[in-house]
Amino acid sequence: MRWATYFKRCMLLALAGSLIACTASHQRAQDGVTMSDSAVKLKQSVQWLMSPQDGSAPFLIQVSQPSGPVPEQGYAVLYVLDGNARFPLMVAARDTLMRKGPEDPGLPLLIVGVGYPETDDFNFERRAADYLPAMESADTGTSLMPGAVSESSQGAARFLTFIQSTLKPAIEQQYPVNHAQETLFGHSYGGLFTLYTLLNQPDSFDHYMALSPSLWWHQGVLKQDIEAFQADRFKPDVFIGVGALEQMPHQEVDAVRAARMADYAMVDNARWAAQQLQQSGLTSVQFRRYAGASHGSVLWPGAQSLMLWLQSFDAPPLTDTHLSGR
């Protein structure tokens, strides 16, 4: 069975289980059985609210501790953006794909989701304000941030300060962390922020995975920084992925959407970014185009690739011929 198919089946089973549990929570006594109203929880996972040092709106922080003993050097840590939607996916990927059997503890990876309170999946205004760089207008000097909460926001720079100055120290106080194995993962706007962090503070993380990065944003302004980037002595590992259908849909779409997809050029931009970073002096840059994957469905094979990629830093490298897309 192909890994991609196996992964999808595992995820569907997990999601089906969650739906069953949620439905059961609204039921009352049936056939002599009383259903519990208790919430469904991810094992070995906790969450709390954390505010930046400037007193701005808090973030929802979710942490999943892996099974098994703590590695001698501490846990490798994966920081996941859009935590409300992506944290459960990454936990399922780690606990399902990376275990050889029920007794195998799997990958000793601490997963930290960064999301927003009172949000089911995405807080579109806040994520835009946090993930997008603040741009200065050449004629007015005012901040230009399409989709952001306010034009006065400091954008990605402030969010990165929160991660570095507030979130990371808190995680390190509560868990043994391997400072040489810290990873940032982001998708779409989150992928853009991942590359922004790489370009501006490359030593913030050891590994960066940008999935479907929105390099089209603001007339492709971040592409200028990618083109000018030169790696210094610290050379993190980079993985850029994108779904093949993000630029060339497999079925006919309306003219407006087709024009937008062509303008965004998601596949071309992602491939170009990987090529540019390879020429910047970075020694480990990977690019993967996932066949049959759209902007949304690319998360499943992307999560699989991420876990196998991170395992390669924890153990002898594995062959990746089973991964979809080239």
PDB file of N, CA and C in Angstrom, residues 50-52 55-59:
ATOM      1  N   MET A  50      -1.519  32.751  25.859  1.00  0.00           N
ATOM      2  CA  MET A  50      -0.267  33.460  26.130  1.00  0.00           C
ATOM      3  C   MET A  50      -0.292  34.798  25.402  1.00  0.00           C
ATOM      4  N   SER A  51      -0.033  35.868  26.143  1.00  0.00           N
ATOM      5  CA  SER A  51      -0.026  37.209  25.567  1.00  0.00           C
ATOM      6  C   SER A  51       1.395  37.669  25.289  1.00  0.00           C
ATOM      7  N   PRO A  52       1.595  38.428  24.222  1.00  0.00           N
ATOM      8  CA  PRO A  52       2.909  39.027  23.961  1.00  0.00           C
ATOM      9  C   PRO A  52       3.288  40.001  25.068  1.00  0.00           C
ATOM     10  N   GLY A  55       1.426  43.290  25.588  1.00  0.00           N
ATOM     11  CA  GLY A  55       0.062  43.290  26.078  1.00  0.00           C
ATOM     12  C   GLY A  55      -1.005  43.179  25.012  1.00  0.00           C
ATOM     13  N   SER A  56      -0.639  42.884  23.788  1.00  0.00           N
ATOM     14  CA  SER A  56      -1.621  42.740  22.716  1.00  0.00           C
ATOM     15  C   SER A  56      -2.379  41.425  22.866  1.00  0.00           C
ATOM     16  N   ALA A  57      -3.283  41.167  21.953  1.00  0.00           N
ATOM     17  CA  ALA A  57      -4.193  40.028  22.052  1.00  0.00           C
ATOM     18  C   ALA A  57      -3.443  38.708  22.230  1.00  0.00           C
ATOM     19  N   PRO A  58      -3.985  37.808  23.064  1.00  0.00           N
ATOM     20  CA  PRO A  58      -3.286  36.549  23.346  1.00  0.00           C
ATOM     21  C   PRO A  58      -3.380  35.550  22.202  1.00  0.00           C
ATOM     22  N   PHE A  59      -2.476  34.584  22.254  1.00  0.00           N
ATOM     23  CA  PHE A  59      -2.470  33.461  21.328  1.00  0.00           C
ATOM     24  C   PHE A  59      -2.888  32.198  22.073  1.00  0.00           C
TER      25      PHE A  59
END
